[in-house]
Amino acid sequence: MFDKPNQLVFYINAAIFVFGVLVALLTKFIVIALIVAVCAALLIYEQIRQNKHAFSIADLRKILTVHDTCGKKATLTQTQMTTACHVDNSEYWFKNIRSIGSISNFRINNTDPAELRKENDSYQVCMKFPPELKVINGSDLTLTYQCEGAFTQNEGILSHVVDDDTKRLRLIVELPEGRAISTARFFSIHDGKEEALLPPVIIGQTIEADIKNPKRGVEYCLQWSWEEEGLIKKVSCLF
């Protein structure tokens, strides 16, 4: 939970708490010892509270819908049950948004983002919480955007980098009729190393992968390949 400096402070406070409890039990200085123990307990509680991550996510579902067999147009919808860990959290940033093609028309809960940033090939979009939205009690946040020219190859990928404590992550790809799915796989990438996960479920033109308690900082990838198109279809996709 803590880095090394915070771990040292935690151990000191824990030792003071234990010392206070023992003094209260074994000596006559009960009141003073209890005050010391209570103060140490309050310091431990405050340290844990301050070191909580800003948000926790109960369920995150990321759906990629490809609209045409050429793979030119697609929509991504990310819905997540988000809880603020601190009452003063006033905004949420969706990070690590990237695509091979162009990305446009960002919307969060059917409104324009409060702020949009782009660093290299990655976007970040921000939602400012209105006063009536009690994110401290949990709230659904929905991000949508359009991708152009992102899935024109025989192989495509939908990925998600886990930035917040998340209990469940679901990646779903919905492909159009008229171009069959050849293969699909689900894997993670951490520190440049790839690890295979349980195979995704394929039903018709839908591919779905599901993982509980995904690790922070890890990228989860749902990759698929679909059948090779004929020459006439390839030419038609150029126009």
PDB file of C-alpha atoms in Angstrom:
ATOM      1  CA  MET A   1       0.000   0.000   0.000  1.00  0.00           C
ATOM      2  CA  PHE A   2       2.795   2.423   0.949  1.00  0.00           C
ATOM      3  CA  ASP A   3       6.148   3.424  -0.494  1.00  0.00           C
ATOM      4  CA  LYS A   4       9.232   3.018   1.731  1.00  0.00           C
ATOM      5  CA  PRO A   5       9.055   6.391   3.563  1.00  0.00           C
ATOM      6  CA  ASN A   6       5.351   5.858   4.270  1.00  0.00           C
ATOM      7  CA  GLN A   7       6.018   2.306   5.416  1.00  0.00           C
ATOM      8  CA  LEU A   8       8.479   3.620   8.027  1.00  0.00           C
ATOM      9  CA  VAL A   9       5.922   6.133   9.333  1.00  0.00           C
ATOM     10  CA  PHE A  10       3.267   3.395   9.436  1.00  0.00           C
ATOM     11  CA  TYR A  11       5.501   1.043  11.457  1.00  0.00           C
ATOM     12  CA  ILE A  12       6.386   3.829  13.915  1.00  0.00           C
ATOM     13  CA  ASN A  13       2.724   4.707  14.453  1.00  0.00           C
ATOM     14  CA  ALA A  14       1.833   1.023  14.815  1.00  0.00           C
ATOM     15  CA  ALA A  15       4.593   0.579  17.414  1.00  0.00           C
ATOM     16  CA  ILE A  16       3.337   3.617  19.351  1.00  0.00           C
ATOM     17  CA  PHE A  17      -0.201   2.216  19.269  1.00  0.00           C
ATOM     18  CA  VAL A  18       0.932  -1.180  20.587  1.00  0.00           C
ATOM     19  CA  PHE A  19       3.066   0.513  23.252  1.00  0.00           C
ATOM     20  CA  GLY A  20       0.118   2.629  24.390  1.00  0.00           C
ATOM     21  CA  VAL A  21      -2.164  -0.406  24.634  1.00  0.00           C
ATOM     22  CA  LEU A  22       0.415  -2.379  26.641  1.00  0.00           C
ATOM     23  CA  VAL A  23       1.046   0.496  29.019  1.00  0.00           C
ATOM     24  CA  ALA A  24      -2.711   0.884  29.552  1.00  0.00           C
ATOM     25  CA  LEU A  25      -3.051  -2.830  30.337  1.00  0.00           C
ATOM     26  CA  LEU A  26       0.032  -3.307  32.485  1.00  0.00           C
ATOM     27  CA  THR A  27       0.497  -0.041  34.394  1.00  0.00           C
ATOM     28  CA  LYS A  28      -1.477   2.557  36.307  1.00  0.00           C
ATOM     29  CA  PHE A  29      -1.044   5.224  33.610  1.00  0.00           C
ATOM     30  CA  ILE A  30      -4.209   4.138  31.874  1.00  0.00           C
ATOM     31  CA  VAL A  31      -5.534   7.524  30.749  1.00  0.00           C
ATOM     32  CA  ILE A  32      -2.236   8.788  29.332  1.00  0.00           C
ATOM     33  CA  ALA A  33      -1.577   5.456  27.612  1.00  0.00           C
ATOM     34  CA  LEU A  34      -5.038   5.417  26.033  1.00  0.00           C
ATOM     35  CA  ILE A  35      -4.568   8.958  24.734  1.00  0.00           C
ATOM     36  CA  VAL A  36      -1.266   7.900  23.146  1.00  0.00           C
ATOM     37  CA  ALA A  37      -2.861   4.787  21.619  1.00  0.00           C
ATOM     38  CA  VAL A  38      -5.847   6.731  20.244  1.00  0.00           C
ATOM     39  CA  CYS A  39      -3.596   9.401  18.716  1.00  0.00           C
ATOM     40  CA  ALA A  40      -1.474   6.706  17.048  1.00  0.00           C
ATOM     41  CA  ALA A  41      -4.602   4.977  15.731  1.00  0.00           C
ATOM     42  CA  LEU A  42      -5.860   8.278  14.290  1.00  0.00           C
ATOM     43  CA  LEU A  43      -2.507   8.863  12.578  1.00  0.00           C
ATOM     44  CA  ILE A  44      -2.630   5.366  11.056  1.00  0.00           C
ATOM     45  CA  TYR A  45      -6.188   5.925   9.827  1.00  0.00           C
ATOM     46  CA  GLU A  46      -5.306   9.284   8.274  1.00  0.00           C
ATOM     47  CA  GLN A  47      -2.235   7.818   6.564  1.00  0.00           C
ATOM     48  CA  ILE A  48      -4.285   5.000   5.038  1.00  0.00           C
ATOM     49  CA  ARG A  49      -6.948   7.480   3.915  1.00  0.00           C
ATOM     50  CA  GLN A  50      -4.424   9.777   2.252  1.00  0.00           C
ATOM     51  CA  ASN A  51      -2.702   6.883   0.497  1.00  0.00           C
ATOM     52  CA  LYS A  52      -5.879   5.541  -1.038  1.00  0.00           C
ATOM     53  CA  HIS A  53      -5.999   5.871  -4.786  1.00  0.00           C
ATOM     54  CA  ALA A  54      -8.295   8.595  -6.034  1.00  0.00           C
ATOM     55  CA  PHE A  55     -10.942   6.227  -7.467  1.00  0.00           C
ATOM     56  CA  SER A  56     -12.041   2.617  -7.398  1.00  0.00           C
ATOM     57  CA  ILE A  57     -14.019   0.871 -10.135  1.00  0.00           C
ATOM     58  CA  ALA A  58     -16.423  -1.959  -9.426  1.00  0.00           C
ATOM     59  CA  ASP A  59     -17.041  -2.915 -13.046  1.00  0.00           C
ATOM     60  CA  LEU A  60     -15.516  -1.618 -16.275  1.00  0.00           C
ATOM     61  CA  ARG A  61     -16.935  -2.646 -19.633  1.00  0.00           C
ATOM     62  CA  LYS A  62     -15.218  -1.566 -22.844  1.00  0.00           C
ATOM     63  CA  ILE A  63     -17.119  -2.285 -26.054  1.00  0.00           C
ATOM     64  CA  LEU A  64     -15.665  -1.792 -29.513  1.00  0.00           C
ATOM     65  CA  THR A  65     -18.254  -1.857 -32.305  1.00  0.00           C
ATOM     66  CA  VAL A  66     -16.868  -2.059 -35.851  1.00  0.00           C
ATOM     67  CA  HIS A  67     -19.545  -0.862 -38.260  1.00  0.00           C
ATOM     68  CA  ASP A  68     -18.272  -2.085 -41.658  1.00  0.00           C
ATOM     69  CA  THR A  69     -16.325  -5.076 -42.963  1.00  0.00           C
ATOM     70  CA  CYS A  70     -13.602  -2.751 -44.249  1.00  0.00           C
ATOM     71  CA  GLY A  71     -12.904  -1.707 -40.658  1.00  0.00           C
ATOM     72  CA  LYS A  72     -13.024   1.994 -41.495  1.00  0.00           C
ATOM     73  CA  LYS A  73     -15.595   3.101 -38.953  1.00  0.00           C
ATOM     74  CA  ALA A  74     -15.904   2.040 -35.333  1.00  0.00           C
ATOM     75  CA  THR A  75     -17.329   3.268 -32.040  1.00  0.00           C
ATOM     76  CA  LEU A  76     -15.890   2.629 -28.617  1.00  0.00           C
ATOM     77  CA  THR A  77     -18.063   2.769 -25.504  1.00  0.00           C
ATOM     78  CA  GLN A  78     -16.481   2.506 -22.057  1.00  0.00           C
ATOM     79  CA  THR A  79     -18.875   2.255 -19.100  1.00  0.00           C
ATOM     80  CA  GLN A  80     -17.606   1.979 -15.542  1.00  0.00           C
ATOM     81  CA  MET A  81     -19.103   2.063 -12.060  1.00  0.00           C
ATOM     82  CA  THR A  82     -16.771   4.593 -10.465  1.00  0.00           C
ATOM     83  CA  THR A  83     -16.445   5.523  -6.802  1.00  0.00           C
ATOM     84  CA  ALA A  84     -14.409   8.468  -5.530  1.00  0.00           C
ATOM     85  CA  CYS A  85     -12.218   7.477  -2.568  1.00  0.00           C
ATOM     86  CA  HIS A  86     -12.121  11.064  -1.296  1.00  0.00           C
ATOM     87  CA  VAL A  87     -15.041  13.443  -0.948  1.00  0.00           C
ATOM     88  CA  ASP A  88     -13.089  16.327  -2.504  1.00  0.00           C
ATOM     89  CA  ASN A  89     -12.373  14.521  -5.801  1.00  0.00           C
ATOM     90  CA  SER A  90     -13.919  16.852  -8.366  1.00  0.00           C
ATOM     91  CA  GLU A  91     -12.837  15.374 -11.704  1.00  0.00           C
ATOM     92  CA  TYR A  92     -11.985  12.118 -13.442  1.00  0.00           C
ATOM     93  CA  TRP A  93      -9.485  11.560 -16.268  1.00  0.00           C
ATOM     94  CA  PHE A  94      -9.849   8.804 -18.849  1.00  0.00           C
ATOM     95  CA  LYS A  95      -6.284   8.007 -19.905  1.00  0.00           C
ATOM     96  CA  ASN A  96      -4.312   5.919 -22.409  1.00  0.00           C
ATOM     97  CA  ILE A  97      -6.794   6.418 -25.259  1.00  0.00           C
ATOM     98  CA  ARG A  98      -5.122   5.517 -28.529  1.00  0.00           C
ATOM     99  CA  SER A  99      -5.877   4.014 -31.901  1.00  0.00           C
ATOM    100  CA  ILE A 100      -4.122   3.215 -35.164  1.00  0.00           C
ATOM    101  CA  GLY A 101      -6.491   5.499 -37.047  1.00  0.00           C
ATOM    102  CA  SER A 102      -7.934   8.861 -36.046  1.00  0.00           C
ATOM    103  CA  ILE A 103     -10.117   9.433 -32.971  1.00  0.00           C
ATOM    104  CA  SER A 104     -12.875  12.036 -32.717  1.00  0.00           C
ATOM    105  CA  ASN A 105     -16.151  13.045 -31.084  1.00  0.00           C
ATOM    106  CA  PHE A 106     -15.319  12.354 -27.438  1.00  0.00           C
ATOM    107  CA  ARG A 107     -18.362  12.342 -25.159  1.00  0.00           C
ATOM    108  CA  ILE A 108     -18.648  11.622 -21.419  1.00  0.00           C
ATOM    109  CA  ASN A 109     -22.146  10.934 -20.115  1.00  0.00           C
ATOM    110  CA  ASN A 110     -23.461  12.523 -23.340  1.00  0.00           C
ATOM    111  CA  THR A 111     -21.596  15.793 -22.757  1.00  0.00           C
ATOM    112  CA  ASP A 112     -18.373  17.246 -24.129  1.00  0.00           C
ATOM    113  CA  PRO A 113     -15.241  16.624 -22.034  1.00  0.00           C
ATOM    114  CA  ALA A 114     -14.177  19.456 -19.749  1.00  0.00           C
ATOM    115  CA  GLU A 115     -10.630  19.109 -21.053  1.00  0.00           C
ATOM    116  CA  LEU A 116      -8.829  17.162 -23.778  1.00  0.00           C
ATOM    117  CA  ARG A 117      -5.102  16.476 -23.965  1.00  0.00           C
ATOM    118  CA  LYS A 118      -2.936  14.647 -26.461  1.00  0.00           C
ATOM    119  CA  GLU A 119       0.565  13.412 -25.729  1.00  0.00           C
ATOM    120  CA  ASN A 120       2.309  11.666 -28.604  1.00  0.00           C
ATOM    121  CA  ASP A 121      -0.391   9.263 -29.876  1.00  0.00           C
ATOM    122  CA  SER A 122      -2.342   9.015 -26.620  1.00  0.00           C
ATOM    123  CA  TYR A 123      -5.382  11.062 -25.578  1.00  0.00           C
ATOM    124  CA  GLN A 124      -6.632  11.982 -22.119  1.00  0.00           C
ATOM    125  CA  VAL A 125     -10.111  13.384 -21.524  1.00  0.00           C
ATOM    126  CA  CYS A 126     -11.484  14.905 -18.324  1.00  0.00           C
ATOM    127  CA  MET A 127     -14.924  14.995 -16.751  1.00  0.00           C
ATOM    128  CA  LYS A 128     -15.687  17.616 -14.102  1.00  0.00           C
ATOM    129  CA  PHE A 129     -18.260  16.339 -11.643  1.00  0.00           C
ATOM    130  CA  PRO A 130     -21.418  18.436 -11.302  1.00  0.00           C
ATOM    131  CA  PRO A 131     -22.545  19.049  -7.688  1.00  0.00           C
ATOM    132  CA  GLU A 132     -25.531  16.722  -8.050  1.00  0.00           C
ATOM    133  CA  LEU A 133     -23.336  13.753  -9.054  1.00  0.00           C
ATOM    134  CA  LYS A 134     -22.394  11.952  -5.822  1.00  0.00           C
ATOM    135  CA  VAL A 135     -19.404   9.979  -7.069  1.00  0.00           C
ATOM    136  CA  ILE A 136     -18.381   9.257  -3.477  1.00  0.00           C
ATOM    137  CA  ASN A 137     -21.373   6.864  -3.428  1.00  0.00           C
ATOM    138  CA  GLY A 138     -20.581   5.378  -6.845  1.00  0.00           C
ATOM    139  CA  SER A 139     -21.746   6.514 -10.266  1.00  0.00           C
ATOM    140  CA  ASP A 140     -21.769   5.200 -13.840  1.00  0.00           C
ATOM    141  CA  LEU A 141     -19.433   7.109 -16.140  1.00  0.00           C
ATOM    142  CA  THR A 142     -19.677   6.463 -19.877  1.00  0.00           C
ATOM    143  CA  LEU A 143     -17.043   7.512 -22.397  1.00  0.00           C
ATOM    144  CA  THR A 144     -17.690   7.220 -26.141  1.00  0.00           C
ATOM    145  CA  TYR A 145     -15.655   8.156 -29.193  1.00  0.00           C
ATOM    146  CA  GLN A 146     -15.369   7.303 -32.894  1.00  0.00           C
ATOM    147  CA  CYS A 147     -12.418   5.684 -34.650  1.00  0.00           C
ATOM    148  CA  GLU A 148     -11.688   6.182 -38.349  1.00  0.00           C
ATOM    149  CA  GLY A 149      -9.502   3.787 -40.352  1.00  0.00           C
ATOM    150  CA  ALA A 150      -8.381   1.889 -37.258  1.00  0.00           C
ATOM    151  CA  PHE A 151      -9.261  -1.712 -38.188  1.00  0.00           C
ATOM    152  CA  THR A 152      -8.553  -1.963 -41.898  1.00  0.00           C
ATOM    153  CA  GLN A 153      -6.009  -4.787 -41.489  1.00  0.00           C
ATOM    154  CA  ASN A 154      -6.773  -8.492 -41.076  1.00  0.00           C
ATOM    155  CA  GLU A 155      -5.796  -8.237 -37.417  1.00  0.00           C
ATOM    156  CA  GLY A 156      -7.272  -5.880 -34.833  1.00  0.00           C
ATOM    157  CA  ILE A 157      -6.873  -5.241 -31.127  1.00  0.00           C
ATOM    158  CA  LEU A 158      -8.841  -3.716 -28.258  1.00  0.00           C
ATOM    159  CA  SER A 159      -6.780  -2.904 -25.183  1.00  0.00           C
ATOM    160  CA  HIS A 160      -7.128  -1.267 -21.785  1.00  0.00           C
ATOM    161  CA  VAL A 161      -4.498  -0.023 -19.331  1.00  0.00           C
ATOM    162  CA  VAL A 162      -5.688  -0.357 -15.726  1.00  0.00           C
ATOM    163  CA  ASP A 163      -5.186   3.005 -13.994  1.00  0.00           C
ATOM    164  CA  ASP A 164      -7.505   2.561 -10.985  1.00  0.00           C
ATOM    165  CA  ASP A 165      -8.272  -0.254  -8.573  1.00  0.00           C
ATOM    166  CA  THR A 166     -10.754  -2.342 -10.576  1.00  0.00           C
ATOM    167  CA  LYS A 167     -12.752  -5.382  -9.493  1.00  0.00           C
ATOM    168  CA  ARG A 168     -13.802  -6.549 -12.938  1.00  0.00           C
ATOM    169  CA  LEU A 169     -12.737  -5.736 -16.505  1.00  0.00           C
ATOM    170  CA  ARG A 170     -14.646  -6.827 -19.604  1.00  0.00           C
ATOM    171  CA  LEU A 171     -13.434  -6.274 -23.157  1.00  0.00           C
ATOM    172  CA  ILE A 172     -15.979  -6.821 -25.920  1.00  0.00           C
ATOM    173  CA  VAL A 173     -15.575  -6.596 -29.699  1.00  0.00           C
ATOM    174  CA  GLU A 174     -18.652  -6.534 -31.936  1.00  0.00           C
ATOM    175  CA  LEU A 175     -17.798  -7.155 -35.590  1.00  0.00           C
ATOM    176  CA  PRO A 176     -20.126  -6.718 -38.589  1.00  0.00           C
ATOM    177  CA  GLU A 177     -21.752  -9.557 -40.483  1.00  0.00           C
ATOM    178  CA  GLY A 178     -20.126 -10.570 -43.750  1.00  0.00           C
ATOM    179  CA  ARG A 179     -16.556 -11.174 -42.567  1.00  0.00           C
ATOM    180  CA  ALA A 180     -15.932 -14.179 -40.372  1.00  0.00           C
ATOM    181  CA  ILE A 181     -13.654 -14.265 -37.331  1.00  0.00           C
ATOM    182  CA  SER A 182     -10.605 -16.510 -37.783  1.00  0.00           C
ATOM    183  CA  THR A 183      -8.931 -16.443 -34.353  1.00  0.00           C
ATOM    184  CA  ALA A 184      -8.970 -14.478 -31.111  1.00  0.00           C
ATOM    185  CA  ARG A 185      -6.797 -14.347 -28.022  1.00  0.00           C
ATOM    186  CA  PHE A 186      -6.644 -12.513 -24.685  1.00  0.00           C
ATOM    187  CA  PHE A 187      -3.340 -11.518 -23.069  1.00  0.00           C
ATOM    188  CA  SER A 188      -1.691  -8.961 -20.808  1.00  0.00           C
ATOM    189  CA  ILE A 189       1.444  -6.846 -21.170  1.00  0.00           C
ATOM    190  CA  HIS A 190       3.518  -5.696 -18.199  1.00  0.00           C
ATOM    191  CA  ASP A 191       7.084  -4.353 -18.285  1.00  0.00           C
ATOM    192  CA  GLY A 192       7.245  -5.361 -21.940  1.00  0.00           C
ATOM    193  CA  LYS A 193       6.426  -9.000 -21.153  1.00  0.00           C
ATOM    194  CA  GLU A 194       3.382 -10.689 -22.649  1.00  0.00           C
ATOM    195  CA  GLU A 195       1.330 -13.220 -20.680  1.00  0.00           C
ATOM    196  CA  ALA A 196      -1.426 -15.366 -22.171  1.00  0.00           C
ATOM    197  CA  LEU A 197      -4.776 -15.334 -20.365  1.00  0.00           C
ATOM    198  CA  LEU A 198      -7.880 -17.495 -20.676  1.00  0.00           C
ATOM    199  CA  PRO A 199      -9.167 -17.640 -24.274  1.00  0.00           C
ATOM    200  CA  PRO A 200     -11.982 -15.195 -25.057  1.00  0.00           C
ATOM    201  CA  VAL A 201     -15.526 -16.332 -25.774  1.00  0.00           C
ATOM    202  CA  ILE A 202     -16.711 -16.046 -29.396  1.00  0.00           C
ATOM    203  CA  ILE A 203     -20.450 -16.019 -30.096  1.00  0.00           C
ATOM    204  CA  GLY A 204     -21.338 -15.200 -33.673  1.00  0.00           C
ATOM    205  CA  GLN A 205     -19.590 -11.924 -34.484  1.00  0.00           C
ATOM    206  CA  THR A 206     -18.993 -10.983 -30.842  1.00  0.00           C
ATOM    207  CA  ILE A 207     -15.778 -11.639 -28.911  1.00  0.00           C
ATOM    208  CA  GLU A 208     -15.676 -11.168 -25.145  1.00  0.00           C
ATOM    209  CA  ALA A 209     -12.931 -11.454 -22.527  1.00  0.00           C
ATOM    210  CA  ASP A 210     -13.428 -11.099 -18.787  1.00  0.00           C
ATOM    211  CA  ILE A 211     -10.988 -10.802 -15.889  1.00  0.00           C
ATOM    212  CA  LYS A 212     -11.534 -10.169 -12.173  1.00  0.00           C
ATOM    213  CA  ASN A 213      -9.216  -7.954 -10.135  1.00  0.00           C
ATOM    214  CA  PRO A 214      -6.953  -6.863 -13.008  1.00  0.00           C
ATOM    215  CA  LYS A 215      -3.605  -5.474 -11.894  1.00  0.00           C
ATOM    216  CA  ARG A 216      -2.892  -1.753 -11.883  1.00  0.00           C
ATOM    217  CA  GLY A 217      -0.440  -0.597 -14.528  1.00  0.00           C
ATOM    218  CA  VAL A 218      -1.008  -3.675 -16.702  1.00  0.00           C
ATOM    219  CA  GLU A 219      -2.365  -3.486 -20.252  1.00  0.00           C
ATOM    220  CA  TYR A 220      -4.991  -6.098 -21.155  1.00  0.00           C
ATOM    221  CA  CYS A 221      -5.448  -6.881 -24.836  1.00  0.00           C
ATOM    222  CA  LEU A 222      -8.165  -8.634 -26.812  1.00  0.00           C
ATOM    223  CA  GLN A 223      -6.778  -9.414 -30.252  1.00  0.00           C
ATOM    224  CA  TRP A 224      -8.559 -10.971 -33.187  1.00  0.00           C
ATOM    225  CA  SER A 225      -8.010 -11.786 -36.843  1.00  0.00           C
ATOM    226  CA  TRP A 226     -10.750 -12.078 -39.424  1.00  0.00           C
ATOM    227  CA  GLU A 227     -10.817 -13.776 -42.779  1.00  0.00           C
ATOM    228  CA  GLU A 228      -8.826 -12.434 -45.710  1.00  0.00           C
ATOM    229  CA  GLU A 229     -10.937 -10.394 -48.078  1.00  0.00           C
ATOM    230  CA  GLY A 230     -10.994 -10.961 -51.811  1.00  0.00           C
ATOM    231  CA  LEU A 231      -9.293  -8.635 -54.260  1.00  0.00           C
ATOM    232  CA  ILE A 232     -12.550  -6.966 -55.359  1.00  0.00           C
ATOM    233  CA  LYS A 233     -13.524  -6.255 -51.741  1.00  0.00           C
ATOM    234  CA  LYS A 234     -10.087  -4.895 -50.964  1.00  0.00           C
ATOM    235  CA  VAL A 235     -10.280  -2.506 -53.887  1.00  0.00           C
ATOM    236  CA  SER A 236     -13.776  -1.369 -52.911  1.00  0.00           C
ATOM    237  CA  CYS A 237     -12.547  -0.603 -49.381  1.00  0.00           C
ATOM    238  CA  LEU A 238     -10.080   1.896 -50.796  1.00  0.00           C
ATOM    239  CA  PHE A 239     -12.928   4.166 -51.860  1.00  0.00           C
TER     240      PHE A 239
END
